[in-house]
Amino acid sequence: MSGKAKHSAAHVHQPDKAALQKRLARIEGQVRGVAAMVQEDRYCIDILTQIAAVRSALSSVSIELLRNHTQGCVAHAIEGGDGRASIDELMTVVERLTR
């Protein structure tokens, strides 16, 4: 492989897709709320507090997706003998998420 793990659609599975979608919809609402706060010239600290809440919520979703990916795609790649590429891909995304 070219250093990037390749996954087919058959290997992509979110165990609780409905819950993830619900959480993401809630985050979307929070972001719209932050935009409204800016539009309404709300107190900067209140806006920043809401931004921190959005970041925390996104981080929580990211952790869940990482868990699902590790237990699904990465485990499958290891079992199939292509673990190194999948682990490299995972570490790249973890590095990106922690910046």
CSV table of C-alpha atoms in Angstrom, one decimal:
chain,number,residue,atom,x,y,z
A,1,MET,CA,0.0,0.0,0.0
A,2,SER,CA,1.0,3.6,-0.5
A,3,GLY,CA,1.3,4.4,3.3
A,4,LYS,CA,-2.4,5.1,3.6
A,5,ALA,CA,-4.8,2.4,4.7
A,6,LYS,CA,-7.6,1.8,2.2
A,7,HIS,CA,-11.0,1.0,3.6
A,8,SER,CA,-14.0,-0.3,1.6
A,9,ALA,CA,-17.5,0.8,2.5
A,10,ALA,CA,-18.1,-2.6,3.9
A,11,HIS,CA,-15.5,-2.0,6.6
A,12,VAL,CA,-16.9,1.3,7.7
A,13,HIS,CA,-19.5,0.8,10.5
A,14,GLN,CA,-20.7,3.1,13.2
A,15,PRO,CA,-22.2,0.9,15.9
A,16,ASP,CA,-24.6,3.7,17.1
A,17,LYS,CA,-24.9,6.0,14.1
A,18,ALA,CA,-28.2,7.4,15.4
A,19,ALA,CA,-26.6,8.5,18.6
A,20,LEU,CA,-23.7,10.1,16.8
A,21,GLN,CA,-26.0,11.9,14.5
A,22,LYS,CA,-28.1,13.2,17.4
A,23,ARG,CA,-24.9,14.5,19.1
A,24,LEU,CA,-23.7,16.2,15.9
A,25,ALA,CA,-27.1,17.8,15.4
A,26,ARG,CA,-26.9,19.2,19.0
A,27,ILE,CA,-23.4,20.5,18.3
A,28,GLU,CA,-24.7,22.1,15.1
A,29,GLY,CA,-27.4,23.9,17.1
A,30,GLN,CA,-24.7,25.1,19.6
A,31,VAL,CA,-22.7,26.5,16.7
A,32,ARG,CA,-25.7,28.4,15.4
A,33,GLY,CA,-26.2,29.7,18.9
A,34,VAL,CA,-22.7,31.0,19.0
A,35,ALA,CA,-23.2,32.8,15.7
A,36,ALA,CA,-26.4,34.3,17.1
A,37,MET,CA,-24.5,35.5,20.2
A,38,VAL,CA,-22.0,37.2,18.0
A,39,GLN,CA,-24.7,38.8,15.9
A,40,GLU,CA,-26.4,40.0,19.1
A,41,ASP,CA,-23.1,41.5,20.4
A,42,ARG,CA,-23.2,39.3,23.5
A,43,TYR,CA,-20.5,39.4,26.2
A,44,CYS,CA,-17.2,38.0,24.8
A,45,ILE,CA,-16.7,35.7,27.8
A,46,ASP,CA,-20.1,34.1,27.3
A,47,ILE,CA,-19.3,33.5,23.6
A,48,LEU,CA,-15.9,32.0,24.4
A,49,THR,CA,-17.6,29.8,27.1
A,50,GLN,CA,-20.0,28.5,24.4
A,51,ILE,CA,-17.1,27.9,22.0
A,52,ALA,CA,-15.3,25.9,24.7
A,53,ALA,CA,-18.5,23.8,25.1
A,54,VAL,CA,-18.7,23.2,21.3
A,55,ARG,CA,-15.0,22.1,21.2
A,56,SER,CA,-15.6,19.8,24.1
A,57,ALA,CA,-18.6,18.2,22.5
A,58,LEU,CA,-16.7,17.8,19.2
A,59,SER,CA,-13.8,16.2,21.1
A,60,SER,CA,-16.2,13.7,22.7
A,61,VAL,CA,-17.5,12.8,19.3
A,62,SER,CA,-14.0,12.4,17.9
A,63,ILE,CA,-13.1,10.1,20.7
A,64,GLU,CA,-16.1,7.9,20.0
A,65,LEU,CA,-15.2,7.8,16.3
A,66,LEU,CA,-11.6,6.9,17.1
A,67,ARG,CA,-12.8,4.1,19.4
A,68,ASN,CA,-15.1,2.8,16.7
A,69,HIS,CA,-12.4,3.0,14.1
A,70,THR,CA,-9.8,1.3,16.2
A,71,GLN,CA,-12.2,-1.5,17.3
A,72,GLY,CA,-13.5,-1.9,13.7
A,73,CYS,CA,-11.2,-0.8,10.8
A,74,VAL,CA,-7.9,-1.1,12.6
A,75,ALA,CA,-8.7,-4.5,14.2
A,76,HIS,CA,-9.9,-5.7,10.8
A,77,ALA,CA,-6.7,-4.5,9.1
A,78,ILE,CA,-4.5,-6.2,11.7
A,79,GLU,CA,-6.4,-9.4,11.3
A,80,GLY,CA,-5.9,-9.1,7.5
A,81,GLY,CA,-2.2,-8.5,7.8
A,82,ASP,CA,-2.3,-4.8,7.0
A,83,GLY,CA,-2.1,-3.5,10.5
A,84,ARG,CA,1.0,-1.3,10.0
A,85,ALA,CA,-0.7,1.0,7.4
A,86,SER,CA,-3.9,1.2,9.4
A,87,ILE,CA,-2.0,2.1,12.6
A,88,ASP,CA,0.1,4.7,10.8
A,89,GLU,CA,-3.2,6.3,9.4
A,90,LEU,CA,-4.7,6.2,12.9
A,91,MET,CA,-1.6,7.9,14.5
A,92,THR,CA,-1.7,10.6,11.8
A,93,VAL,CA,-5.3,11.5,12.6
A,94,VAL,CA,-4.6,11.4,16.4
A,95,GLU,CA,-1.8,13.8,15.9
A,96,ARG,CA,-4.1,16.1,13.8
A,97,LEU,CA,-6.7,15.9,16.5
A,98,THR,CA,-4.4,16.8,19.3
A,99,ARG,CA,-3.0,20.0,17.8
